CSV table of C-alpha atoms in Angstrom, one decimal:
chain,number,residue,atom,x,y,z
A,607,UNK,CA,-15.7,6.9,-11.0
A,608,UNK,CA,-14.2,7.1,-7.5
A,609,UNK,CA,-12.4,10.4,-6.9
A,610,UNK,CA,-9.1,10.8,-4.5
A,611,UNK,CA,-10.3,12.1,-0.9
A,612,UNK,CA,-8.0,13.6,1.1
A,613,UNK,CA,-8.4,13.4,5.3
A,614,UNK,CA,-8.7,16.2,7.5
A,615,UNK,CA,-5.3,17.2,7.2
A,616,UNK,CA,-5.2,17.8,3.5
A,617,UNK,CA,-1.7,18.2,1.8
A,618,UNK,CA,0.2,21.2,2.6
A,619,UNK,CA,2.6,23.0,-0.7
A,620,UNK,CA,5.6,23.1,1.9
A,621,UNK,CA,5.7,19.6,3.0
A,622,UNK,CA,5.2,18.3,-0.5
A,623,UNK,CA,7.9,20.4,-1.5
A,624,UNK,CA,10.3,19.4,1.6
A,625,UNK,CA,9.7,15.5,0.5
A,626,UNK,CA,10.9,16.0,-3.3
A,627,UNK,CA,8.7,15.1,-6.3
A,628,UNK,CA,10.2,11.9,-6.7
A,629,UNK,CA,9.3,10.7,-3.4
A,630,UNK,CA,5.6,11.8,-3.5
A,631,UNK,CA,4.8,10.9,-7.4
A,632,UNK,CA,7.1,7.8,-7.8
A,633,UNK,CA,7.9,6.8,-11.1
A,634,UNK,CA,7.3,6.2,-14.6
A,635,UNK,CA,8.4,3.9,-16.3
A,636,UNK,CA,11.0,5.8,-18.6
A,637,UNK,CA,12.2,7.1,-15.4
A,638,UNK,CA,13.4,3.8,-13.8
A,639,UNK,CA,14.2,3.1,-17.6
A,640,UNK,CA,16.7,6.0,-17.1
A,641,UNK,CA,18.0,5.0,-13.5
A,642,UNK,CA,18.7,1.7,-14.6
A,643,UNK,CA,20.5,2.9,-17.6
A,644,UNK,CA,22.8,4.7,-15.4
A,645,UNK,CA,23.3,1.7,-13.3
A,646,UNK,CA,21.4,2.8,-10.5
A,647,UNK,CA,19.0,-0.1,-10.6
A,648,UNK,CA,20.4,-3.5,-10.1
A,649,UNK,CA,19.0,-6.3,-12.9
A,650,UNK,CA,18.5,-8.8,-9.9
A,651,UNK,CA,18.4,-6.8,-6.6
A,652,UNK,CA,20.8,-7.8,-3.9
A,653,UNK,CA,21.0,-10.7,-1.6
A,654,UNK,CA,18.3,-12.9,-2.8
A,655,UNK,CA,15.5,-13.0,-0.6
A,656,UNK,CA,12.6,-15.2,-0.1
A,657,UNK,CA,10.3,-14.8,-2.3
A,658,UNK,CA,7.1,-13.8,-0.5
A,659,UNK,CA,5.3,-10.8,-2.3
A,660,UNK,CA,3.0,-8.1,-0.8
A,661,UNK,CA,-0.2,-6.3,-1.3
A,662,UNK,CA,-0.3,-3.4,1.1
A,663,UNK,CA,-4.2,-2.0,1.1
A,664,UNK,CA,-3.9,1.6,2.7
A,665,UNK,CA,-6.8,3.2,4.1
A,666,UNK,CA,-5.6,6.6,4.5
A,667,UNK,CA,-7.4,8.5,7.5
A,668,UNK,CA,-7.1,6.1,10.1
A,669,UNK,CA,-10.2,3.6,10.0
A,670,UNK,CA,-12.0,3.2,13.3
A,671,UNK,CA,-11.6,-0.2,14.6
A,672,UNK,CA,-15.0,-0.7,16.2
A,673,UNK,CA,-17.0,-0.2,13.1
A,674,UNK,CA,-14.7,-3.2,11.5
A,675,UNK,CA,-12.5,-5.9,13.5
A,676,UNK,CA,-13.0,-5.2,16.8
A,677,UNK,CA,-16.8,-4.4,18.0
A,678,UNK,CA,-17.5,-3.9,21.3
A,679,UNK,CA,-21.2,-4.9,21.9
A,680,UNK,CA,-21.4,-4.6,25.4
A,681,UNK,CA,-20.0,-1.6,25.5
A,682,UNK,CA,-22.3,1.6,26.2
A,683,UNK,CA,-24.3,2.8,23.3
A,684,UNK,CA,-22.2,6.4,23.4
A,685,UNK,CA,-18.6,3.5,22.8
A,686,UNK,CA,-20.4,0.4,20.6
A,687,UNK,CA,-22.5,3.1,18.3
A,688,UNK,CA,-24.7,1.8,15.7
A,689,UNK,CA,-23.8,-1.1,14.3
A,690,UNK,CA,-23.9,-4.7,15.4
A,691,UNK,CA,-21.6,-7.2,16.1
A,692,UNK,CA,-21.5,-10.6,13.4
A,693,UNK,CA,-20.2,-14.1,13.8
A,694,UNK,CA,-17.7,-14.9,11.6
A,695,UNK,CA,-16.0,-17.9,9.5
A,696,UNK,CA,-14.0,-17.8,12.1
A,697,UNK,CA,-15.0,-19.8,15.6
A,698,UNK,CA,-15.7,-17.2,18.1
A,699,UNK,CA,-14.6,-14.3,16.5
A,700,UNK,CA,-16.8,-11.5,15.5
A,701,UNK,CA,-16.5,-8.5,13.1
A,702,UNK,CA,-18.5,-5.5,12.4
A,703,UNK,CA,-21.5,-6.1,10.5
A,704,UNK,CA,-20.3,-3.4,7.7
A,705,UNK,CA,-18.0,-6.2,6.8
A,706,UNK,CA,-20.2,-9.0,6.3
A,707,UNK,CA,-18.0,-10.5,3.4
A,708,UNK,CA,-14.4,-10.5,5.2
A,709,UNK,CA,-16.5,-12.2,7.9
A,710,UNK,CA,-16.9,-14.9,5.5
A,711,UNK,CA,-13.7,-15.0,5.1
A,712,UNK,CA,-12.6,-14.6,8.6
A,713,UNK,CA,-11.4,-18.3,8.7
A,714,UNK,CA,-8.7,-17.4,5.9
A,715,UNK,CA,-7.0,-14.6,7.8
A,716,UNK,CA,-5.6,-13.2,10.9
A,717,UNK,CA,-6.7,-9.7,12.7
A,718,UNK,CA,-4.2,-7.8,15.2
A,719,UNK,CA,-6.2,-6.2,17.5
A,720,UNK,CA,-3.2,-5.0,19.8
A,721,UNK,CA,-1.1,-2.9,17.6
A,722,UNK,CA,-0.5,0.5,19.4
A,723,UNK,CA,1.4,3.9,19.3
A,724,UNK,CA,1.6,7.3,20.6
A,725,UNK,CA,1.0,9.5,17.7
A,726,UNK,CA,-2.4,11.0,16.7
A,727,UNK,CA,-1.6,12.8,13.7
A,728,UNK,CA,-2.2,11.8,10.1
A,729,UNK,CA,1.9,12.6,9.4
A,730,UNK,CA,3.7,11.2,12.1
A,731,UNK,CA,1.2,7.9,12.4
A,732,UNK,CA,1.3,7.4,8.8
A,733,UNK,CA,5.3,7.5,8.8
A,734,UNK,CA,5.0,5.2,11.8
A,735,UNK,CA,2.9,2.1,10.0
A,736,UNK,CA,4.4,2.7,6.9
A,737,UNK,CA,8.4,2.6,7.5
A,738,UNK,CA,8.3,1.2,11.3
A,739,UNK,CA,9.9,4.1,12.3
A,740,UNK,CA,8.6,7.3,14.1
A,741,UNK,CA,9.0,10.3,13.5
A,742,UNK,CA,12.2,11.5,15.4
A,743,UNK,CA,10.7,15.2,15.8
A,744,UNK,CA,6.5,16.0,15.8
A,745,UNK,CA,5.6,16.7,12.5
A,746,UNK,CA,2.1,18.3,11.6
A,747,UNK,CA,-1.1,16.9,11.1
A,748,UNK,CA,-0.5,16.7,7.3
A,749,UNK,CA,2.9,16.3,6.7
A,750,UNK,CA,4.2,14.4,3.7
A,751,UNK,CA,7.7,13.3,5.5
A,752,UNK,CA,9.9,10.8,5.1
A,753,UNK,CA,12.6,10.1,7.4
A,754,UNK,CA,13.0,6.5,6.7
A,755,UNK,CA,12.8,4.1,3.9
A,756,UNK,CA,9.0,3.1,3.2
A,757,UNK,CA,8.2,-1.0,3.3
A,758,UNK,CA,7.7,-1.2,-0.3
A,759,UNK,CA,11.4,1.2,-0.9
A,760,UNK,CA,13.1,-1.6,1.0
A,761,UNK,CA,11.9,-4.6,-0.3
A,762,UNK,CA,12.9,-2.8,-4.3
A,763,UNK,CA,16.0,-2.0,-2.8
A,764,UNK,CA,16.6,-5.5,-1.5
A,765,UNK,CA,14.9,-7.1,-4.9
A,766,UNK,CA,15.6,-4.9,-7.7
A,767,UNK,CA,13.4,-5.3,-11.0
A,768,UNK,CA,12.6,-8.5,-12.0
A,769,UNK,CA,11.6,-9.7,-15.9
A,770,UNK,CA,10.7,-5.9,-16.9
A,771,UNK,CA,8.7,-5.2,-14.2
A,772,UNK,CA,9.5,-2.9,-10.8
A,773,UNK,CA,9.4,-4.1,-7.4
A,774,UNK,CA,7.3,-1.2,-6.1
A,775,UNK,CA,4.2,-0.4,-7.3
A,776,UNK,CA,1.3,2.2,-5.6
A,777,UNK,CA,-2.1,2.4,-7.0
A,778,UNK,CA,-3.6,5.2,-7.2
A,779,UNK,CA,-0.7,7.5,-5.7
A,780,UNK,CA,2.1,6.8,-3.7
A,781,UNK,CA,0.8,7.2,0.3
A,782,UNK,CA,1.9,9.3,2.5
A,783,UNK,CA,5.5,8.3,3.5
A,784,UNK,CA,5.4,5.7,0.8
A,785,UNK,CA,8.8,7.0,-0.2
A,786,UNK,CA,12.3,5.6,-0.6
A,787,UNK,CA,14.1,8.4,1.6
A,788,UNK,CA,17.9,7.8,1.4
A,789,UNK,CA,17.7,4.7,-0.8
A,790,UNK,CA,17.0,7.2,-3.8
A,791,UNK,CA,14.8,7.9,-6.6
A,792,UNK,CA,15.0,4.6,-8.2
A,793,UNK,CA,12.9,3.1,-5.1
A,794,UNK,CA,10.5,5.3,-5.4
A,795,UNK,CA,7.0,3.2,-6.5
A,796,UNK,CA,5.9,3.1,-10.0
A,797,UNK,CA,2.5,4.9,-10.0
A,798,UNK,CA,-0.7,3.6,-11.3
A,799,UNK,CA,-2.7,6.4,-11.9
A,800,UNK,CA,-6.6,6.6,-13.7
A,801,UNK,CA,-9.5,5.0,-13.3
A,802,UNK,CA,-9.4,0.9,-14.2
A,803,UNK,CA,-12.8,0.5,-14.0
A,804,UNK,CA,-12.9,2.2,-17.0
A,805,UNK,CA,-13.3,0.1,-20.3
A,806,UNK,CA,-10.8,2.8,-22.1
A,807,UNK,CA,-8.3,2.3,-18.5
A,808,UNK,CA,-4.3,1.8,-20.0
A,809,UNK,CA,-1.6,2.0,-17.9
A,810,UNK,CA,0.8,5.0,-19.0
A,811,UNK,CA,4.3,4.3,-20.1
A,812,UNK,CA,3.7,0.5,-20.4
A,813,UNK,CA,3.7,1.2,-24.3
A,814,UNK,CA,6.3,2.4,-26.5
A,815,UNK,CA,5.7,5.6,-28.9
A,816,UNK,CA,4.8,4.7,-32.6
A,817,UNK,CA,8.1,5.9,-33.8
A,818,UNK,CA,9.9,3.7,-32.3
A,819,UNK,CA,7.3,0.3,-32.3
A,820,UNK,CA,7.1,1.1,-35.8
A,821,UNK,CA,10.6,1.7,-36.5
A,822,UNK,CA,10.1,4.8,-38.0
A,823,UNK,CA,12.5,6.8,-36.2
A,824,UNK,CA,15.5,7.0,-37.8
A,825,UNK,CA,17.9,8.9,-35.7
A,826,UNK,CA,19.0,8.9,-32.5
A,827,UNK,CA,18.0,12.3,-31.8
A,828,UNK,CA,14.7,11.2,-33.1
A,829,UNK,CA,14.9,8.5,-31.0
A,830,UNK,CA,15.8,10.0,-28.1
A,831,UNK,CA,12.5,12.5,-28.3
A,832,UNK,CA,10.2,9.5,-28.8
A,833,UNK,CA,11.4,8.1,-25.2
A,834,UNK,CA,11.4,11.8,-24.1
A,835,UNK,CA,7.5,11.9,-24.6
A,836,UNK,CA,7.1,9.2,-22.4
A,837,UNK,CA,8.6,10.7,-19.3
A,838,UNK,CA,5.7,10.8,-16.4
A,839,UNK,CA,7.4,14.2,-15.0
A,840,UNK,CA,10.2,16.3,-15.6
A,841,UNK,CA,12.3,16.8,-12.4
A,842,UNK,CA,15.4,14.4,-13.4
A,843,UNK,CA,16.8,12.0,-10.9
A,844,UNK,CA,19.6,10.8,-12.9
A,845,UNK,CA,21.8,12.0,-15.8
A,846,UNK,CA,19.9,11.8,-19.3
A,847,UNK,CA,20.5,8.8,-20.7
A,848,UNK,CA,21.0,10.0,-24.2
A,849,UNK,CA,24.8,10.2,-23.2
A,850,UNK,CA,24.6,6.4,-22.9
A,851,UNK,CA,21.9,5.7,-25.9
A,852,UNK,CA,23.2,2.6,-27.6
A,853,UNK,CA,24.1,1.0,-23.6
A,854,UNK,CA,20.6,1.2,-22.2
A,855,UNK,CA,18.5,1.6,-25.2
A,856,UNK,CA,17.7,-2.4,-25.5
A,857,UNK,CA,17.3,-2.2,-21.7
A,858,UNK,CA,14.4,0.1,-22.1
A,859,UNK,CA,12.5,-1.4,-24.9
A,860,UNK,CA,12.6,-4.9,-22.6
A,861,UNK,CA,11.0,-2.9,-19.6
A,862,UNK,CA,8.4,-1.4,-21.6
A,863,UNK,CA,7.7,-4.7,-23.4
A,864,UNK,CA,7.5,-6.8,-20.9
A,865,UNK,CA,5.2,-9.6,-21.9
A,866,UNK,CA,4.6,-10.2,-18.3
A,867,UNK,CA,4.0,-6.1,-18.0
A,868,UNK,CA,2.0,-6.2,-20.8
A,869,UNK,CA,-0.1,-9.0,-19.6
A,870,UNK,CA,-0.1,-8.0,-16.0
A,871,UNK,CA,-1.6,-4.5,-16.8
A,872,UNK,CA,-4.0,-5.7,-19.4
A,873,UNK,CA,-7.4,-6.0,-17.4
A,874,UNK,CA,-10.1,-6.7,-20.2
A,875,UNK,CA,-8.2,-10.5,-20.8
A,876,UNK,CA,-9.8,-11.0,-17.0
A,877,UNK,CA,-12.8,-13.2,-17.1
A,878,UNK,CA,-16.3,-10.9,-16.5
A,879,UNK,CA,-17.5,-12.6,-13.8
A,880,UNK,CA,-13.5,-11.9,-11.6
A,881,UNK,CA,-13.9,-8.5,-12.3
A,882,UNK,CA,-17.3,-8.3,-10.8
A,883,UNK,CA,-16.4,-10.5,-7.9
A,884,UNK,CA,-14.3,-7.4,-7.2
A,885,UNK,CA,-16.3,-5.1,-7.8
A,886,UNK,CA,-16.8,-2.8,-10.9
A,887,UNK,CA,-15.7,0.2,-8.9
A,888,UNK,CA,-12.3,1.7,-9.6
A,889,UNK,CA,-10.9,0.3,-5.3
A,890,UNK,CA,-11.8,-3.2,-6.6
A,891,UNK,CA,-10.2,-2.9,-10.2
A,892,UNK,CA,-7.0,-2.1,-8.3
A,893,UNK,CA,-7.2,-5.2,-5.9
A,894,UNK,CA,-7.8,-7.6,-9.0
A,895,UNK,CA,-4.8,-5.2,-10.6
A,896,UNK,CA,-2.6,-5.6,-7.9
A,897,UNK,CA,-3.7,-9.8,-7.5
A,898,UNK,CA,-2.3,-9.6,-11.4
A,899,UNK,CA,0.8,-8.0,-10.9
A,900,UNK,CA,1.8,-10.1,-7.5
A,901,UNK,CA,0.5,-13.3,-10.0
A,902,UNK,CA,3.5,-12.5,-12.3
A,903,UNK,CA,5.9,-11.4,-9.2
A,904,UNK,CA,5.6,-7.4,-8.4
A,905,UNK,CA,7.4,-7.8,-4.5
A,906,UNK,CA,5.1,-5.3,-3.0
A,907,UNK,CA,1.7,-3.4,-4.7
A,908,UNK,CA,0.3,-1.1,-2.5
A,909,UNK,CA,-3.5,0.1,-3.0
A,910,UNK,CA,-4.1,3.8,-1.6
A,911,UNK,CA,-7.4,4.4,-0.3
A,912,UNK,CA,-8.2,8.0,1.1
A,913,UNK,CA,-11.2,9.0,3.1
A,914,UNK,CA,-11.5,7.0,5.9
A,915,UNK,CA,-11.0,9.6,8.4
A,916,UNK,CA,-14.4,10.0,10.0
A,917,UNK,CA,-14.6,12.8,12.3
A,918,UNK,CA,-18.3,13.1,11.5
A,919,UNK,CA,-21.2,10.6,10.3
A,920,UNK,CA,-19.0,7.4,10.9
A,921,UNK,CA,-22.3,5.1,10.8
A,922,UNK,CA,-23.1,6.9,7.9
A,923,UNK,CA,-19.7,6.4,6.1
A,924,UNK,CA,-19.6,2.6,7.5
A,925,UNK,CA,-23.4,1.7,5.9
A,926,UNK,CA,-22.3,3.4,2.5
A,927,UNK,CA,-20.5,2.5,-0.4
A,928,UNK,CA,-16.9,3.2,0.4
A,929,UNK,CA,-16.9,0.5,2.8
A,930,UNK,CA,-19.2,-1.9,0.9
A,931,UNK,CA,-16.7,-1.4,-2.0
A,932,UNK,CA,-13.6,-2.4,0.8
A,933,UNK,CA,-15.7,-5.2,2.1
A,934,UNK,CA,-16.1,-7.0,-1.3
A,935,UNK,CA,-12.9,-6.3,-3.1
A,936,UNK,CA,-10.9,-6.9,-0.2
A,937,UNK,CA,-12.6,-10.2,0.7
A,938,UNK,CA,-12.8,-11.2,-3.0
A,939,UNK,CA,-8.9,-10.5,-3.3
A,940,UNK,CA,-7.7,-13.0,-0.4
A,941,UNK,CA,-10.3,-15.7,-1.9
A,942,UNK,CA,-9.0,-15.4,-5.0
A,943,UNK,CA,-5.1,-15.7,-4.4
A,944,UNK,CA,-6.4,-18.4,-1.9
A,945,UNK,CA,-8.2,-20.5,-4.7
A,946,UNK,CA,-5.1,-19.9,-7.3
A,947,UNK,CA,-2.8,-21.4,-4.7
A,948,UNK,CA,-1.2,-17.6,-4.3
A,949,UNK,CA,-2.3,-17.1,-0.7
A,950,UNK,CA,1.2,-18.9,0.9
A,951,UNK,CA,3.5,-16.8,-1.6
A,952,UNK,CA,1.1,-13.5,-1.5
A,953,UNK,CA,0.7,-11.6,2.1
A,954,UNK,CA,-2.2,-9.5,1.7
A,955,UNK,CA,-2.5,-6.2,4.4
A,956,UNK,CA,-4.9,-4.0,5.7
A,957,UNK,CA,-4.1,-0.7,7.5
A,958,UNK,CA,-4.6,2.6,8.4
A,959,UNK,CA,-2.2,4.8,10.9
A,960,UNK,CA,-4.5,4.7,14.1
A,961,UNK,CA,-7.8,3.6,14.8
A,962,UNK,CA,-10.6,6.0,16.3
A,963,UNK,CA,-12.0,7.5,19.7
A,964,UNK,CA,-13.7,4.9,21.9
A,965,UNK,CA,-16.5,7.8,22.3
A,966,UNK,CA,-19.0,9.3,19.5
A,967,UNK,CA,-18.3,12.4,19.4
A,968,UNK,CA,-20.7,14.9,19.4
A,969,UNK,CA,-20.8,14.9,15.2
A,970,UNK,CA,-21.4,11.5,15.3
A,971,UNK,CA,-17.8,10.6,14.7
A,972,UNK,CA,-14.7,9.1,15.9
A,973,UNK,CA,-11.3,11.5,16.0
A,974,UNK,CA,-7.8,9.9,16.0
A,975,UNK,CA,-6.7,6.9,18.6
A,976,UNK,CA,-3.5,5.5,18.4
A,977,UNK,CA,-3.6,3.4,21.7
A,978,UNK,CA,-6.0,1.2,20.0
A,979,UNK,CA,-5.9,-0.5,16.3
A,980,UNK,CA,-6.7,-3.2,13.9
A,981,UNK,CA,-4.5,-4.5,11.3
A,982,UNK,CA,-5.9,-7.5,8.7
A,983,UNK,CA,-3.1,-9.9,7.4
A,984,UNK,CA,-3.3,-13.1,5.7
A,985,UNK,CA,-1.2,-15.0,3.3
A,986,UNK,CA,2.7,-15.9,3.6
A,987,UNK,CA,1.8,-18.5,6.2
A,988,UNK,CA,0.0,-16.5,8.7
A,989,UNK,CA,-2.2,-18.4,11.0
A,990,UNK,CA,-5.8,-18.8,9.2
A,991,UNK,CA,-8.8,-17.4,11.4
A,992,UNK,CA,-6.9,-16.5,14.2
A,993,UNK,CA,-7.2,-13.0,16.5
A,994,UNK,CA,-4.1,-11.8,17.5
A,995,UNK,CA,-4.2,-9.7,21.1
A,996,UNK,CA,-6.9,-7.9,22.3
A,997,UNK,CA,-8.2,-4.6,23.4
A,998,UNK,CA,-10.1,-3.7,27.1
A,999,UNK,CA,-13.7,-4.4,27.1
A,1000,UNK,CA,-14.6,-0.6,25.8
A,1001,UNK,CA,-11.7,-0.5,23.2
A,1002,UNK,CA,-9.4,2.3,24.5
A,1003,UNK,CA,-6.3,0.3,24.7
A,1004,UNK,CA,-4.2,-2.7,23.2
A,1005,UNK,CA,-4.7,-4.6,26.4
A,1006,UNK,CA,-3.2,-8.2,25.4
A,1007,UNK,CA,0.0,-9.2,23.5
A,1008,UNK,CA,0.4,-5.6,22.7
A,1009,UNK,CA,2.9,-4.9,20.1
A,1010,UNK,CA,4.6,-1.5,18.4
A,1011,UNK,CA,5.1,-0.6,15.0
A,1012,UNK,CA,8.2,-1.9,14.9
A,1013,UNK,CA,7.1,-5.2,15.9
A,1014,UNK,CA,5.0,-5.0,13.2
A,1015,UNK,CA,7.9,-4.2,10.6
A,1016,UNK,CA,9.9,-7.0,12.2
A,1017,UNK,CA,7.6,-9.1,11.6
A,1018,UNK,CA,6.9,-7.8,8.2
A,1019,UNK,CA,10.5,-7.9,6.5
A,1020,UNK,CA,10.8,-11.3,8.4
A,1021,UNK,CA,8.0,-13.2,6.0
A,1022,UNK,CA,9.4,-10.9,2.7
A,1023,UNK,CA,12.8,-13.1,3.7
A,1024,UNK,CA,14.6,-9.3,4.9
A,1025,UNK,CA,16.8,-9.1,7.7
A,1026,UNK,CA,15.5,-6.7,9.9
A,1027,UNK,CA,18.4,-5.9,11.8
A,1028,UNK,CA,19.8,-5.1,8.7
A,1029,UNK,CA,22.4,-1.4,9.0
A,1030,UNK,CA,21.9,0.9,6.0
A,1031,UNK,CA,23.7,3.7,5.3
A,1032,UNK,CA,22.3,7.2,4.3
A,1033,UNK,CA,24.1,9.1,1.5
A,1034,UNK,CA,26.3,11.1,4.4
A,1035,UNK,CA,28.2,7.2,5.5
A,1036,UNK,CA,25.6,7.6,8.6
A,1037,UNK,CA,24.3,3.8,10.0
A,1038,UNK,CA,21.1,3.5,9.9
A,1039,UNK,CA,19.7,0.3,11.4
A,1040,UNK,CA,16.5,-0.8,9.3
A,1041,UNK,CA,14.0,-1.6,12.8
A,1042,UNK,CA,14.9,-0.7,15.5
A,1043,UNK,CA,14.1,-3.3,18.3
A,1044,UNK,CA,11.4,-4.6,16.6
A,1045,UNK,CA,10.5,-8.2,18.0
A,1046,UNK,CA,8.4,-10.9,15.8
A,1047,UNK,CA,4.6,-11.1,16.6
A,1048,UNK,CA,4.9,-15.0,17.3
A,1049,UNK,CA,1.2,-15.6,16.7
A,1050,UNK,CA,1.8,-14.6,13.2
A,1051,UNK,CA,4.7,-17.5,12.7
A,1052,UNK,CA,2.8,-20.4,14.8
């Protein structure tokens, strides 16, 4: 079973603490049962939007962008390192050869080569590519911080729940900065935690306690513990809502059975030969998770995937089976929602928060570059096998059509149907405008 890894940074107690537990865990299920008792959580979400979902796929660490979208094979050895350069599906474009099978697929997708920013550590780059927002003071190497609403807050904020289900959803933990800030508690992601490659893999919370499937509780007080049990962590964001039992009580027992949650979740009524076309690895089980949950209309899913931070042995790393395991799943996942006609209604993502050091440093590695990334996207109408800006002939910087984060986020909320000059408010009245100059990537809306 794959195992969390952590980058070089690791996760310091105080910034954990300084974030809240709410913003780093997410949710249960009970909990956004309780919120939405309260009426924190809207049936229906706001203004409606259109409706383009999103699977975010995280690679936390900051992958290097040579040894995948953007090879440099004339380069010097001591800049191109080990591995080759591939044609592609794609006319004229080539890939890394460590991902041979999203070169196959190259003709189904588009790569950004020219996204760009001036942060090089793991906090303040993740908080940049995740919200579209910097940092508006350095924070450390391995801060957990969130100053401004994450991509997947907003969109559950601007969607709400829909049939049972939330609009936020982060597999295996919520990333770094993958929090709902000022928007509250209630946009927080719903956490799918374990191990789904596992035959015995259930999703916690989806199913309700004996007592009360069964009927056999016959109080409220009774009732009240049964629903208690379920709670995925005890740090209350709302009132208990006990005080309101017979108001939200039916409300909870049609979030937790769901039929579109229940069949959603349910990975073993998924044909043998999908799941191996994913991979039988837990990275892959979540893509084919996450392809189920957008299939019955989760807004945004986003897949964490840690150790990608390759300060030593990146040839290594790139030739083993963490990126074999990215490589098929990923590549497997925009085929898939391609062939069940999900691929115009389903953008599929792939990040990090930087890219890597044009030299090999003397470990064999790459260190943290922000002047220099590649971001995957397809889906949601975005140009099929198309490269998007460019990079100088050794990789150092976005050279051509170089666009920010916030470009990126523009250009982001744009296709999810948000306004990105939308003004929220924080909890003090305080305007808050939701990108801040962002301008469309045009290549992505041709």
């Amino acid at each position: 079973m794959n195992r969390l890894t952590h980058n070089c940074a690791g996760l310091p107690r105080r910034d954990f603490l300084q974030i809240g537990i709410g913003g780093v865990l997410g949710l249960g299920f009970s909990d956004l049962l309780r919120l939405r008792a309260a009426g924190s959580v809207p049936a229906a979400g706001g203004a409606p939007g259109k409706q383009v979902n999103c699977v975010l796929i995280w690679l936390d660490g900051g992958p290097s962008h040579y040894e995948t979208f953007d090879p440099k094979p004339e380069a010097p050895s001591e800049i191109r390192g080990e591995l080759k350069a591939i044609d592609t599906a794609a006319a004229g474009v080539r890939f890394s050869e460590a991902v041979p099978e999203l070169a196959k697929v190259a003709n189904k997708l588009t790569v950004v080569r020219s996204i760009c920013h001036k942060d090089p550590n793991h906090g303040g780059g993740n908080h940049y590519m995740m919200t579209g927002a910097p940092t508006p003071v350095p924070v450390a190497c391995g801060a957990f911080v969130t100053f401004h609403p994450s991509y997947g807050s907003m969109v559950s904020f601007h969607r709400g729940m829909r049939d049972g289900l939330p609009a936020y959803i982060s597999m295996p933990q919520v990333s770094r900065s993958g929090g709902p800030n000022f928007l509250g508690g209630k946009h927080a992601p719903f956490v799918i935690d374990g191990y789904p490659s596992s035959d015995s893999f259930k999703v916690r919370d989806v199913v309700l306690p004996s007592e009360i499937s069964e009927g056999r509780a016959a109080s409220r007080r009774e009732l009240r513990g049964a629903l208690d049990r379920i709670k995925r962590y005890a740090d209350k964001l709302a009132e208990d809502p006990a005080v309101a039992f017979d108001q939200y009580y039916q409300q909870g027992v049609d979030l937790v059975l769901s039929p579109a949650a229940q069949a959603a979740f349910d990975l073993q009524r998924e044909d043998k030969k999908v799941r191996e076309r994913y991979g039988r690895n837990d990275f892959g089980q979540r893509l084919l998770l996450a392809r189920r949950l957008a299939e019955v209309g989760v807004s945004w899913v986003t897949v964490y995937n840690g150790g990608w931070d390759h300060h030593t042995k990146v040839f290594e790393a790139f030739k083993g089976q963490q990126a074999k395991q990215m490589d098929q799943g990923v590549a497997a996942l925009i085929s898939d929602l391609d062939e069940r006609g999900l691929l115009d209604s389903t953008m599929v993502i792939l990040l990090g928060e930087f890219g890597r050091t044009p030299k090999v440093n003397k470990d064999a590695g790459r260190d943290h570059w922000p002047h220099a990334m590649s971001v995957l996207m397809a889906g949601a109408g975005i140009p099929r096998g198309h490269v998007v800006g460019a990079t100088d002939a050794k990789g150092y910087y976005a050279a051509e059509n170089v666009y920010r984060p916030e470009d990126f986020a523009a250009s982001l909320y744009t296709k999810l149907g948000i306004n990105p000059a939308t003004v929220l408010h924080t909890n003090t009245g305080r305007p808050v405008q939701l990108v801040n100059n962002g301008r469309l990537i045009k290549e992505l809306f041709a």
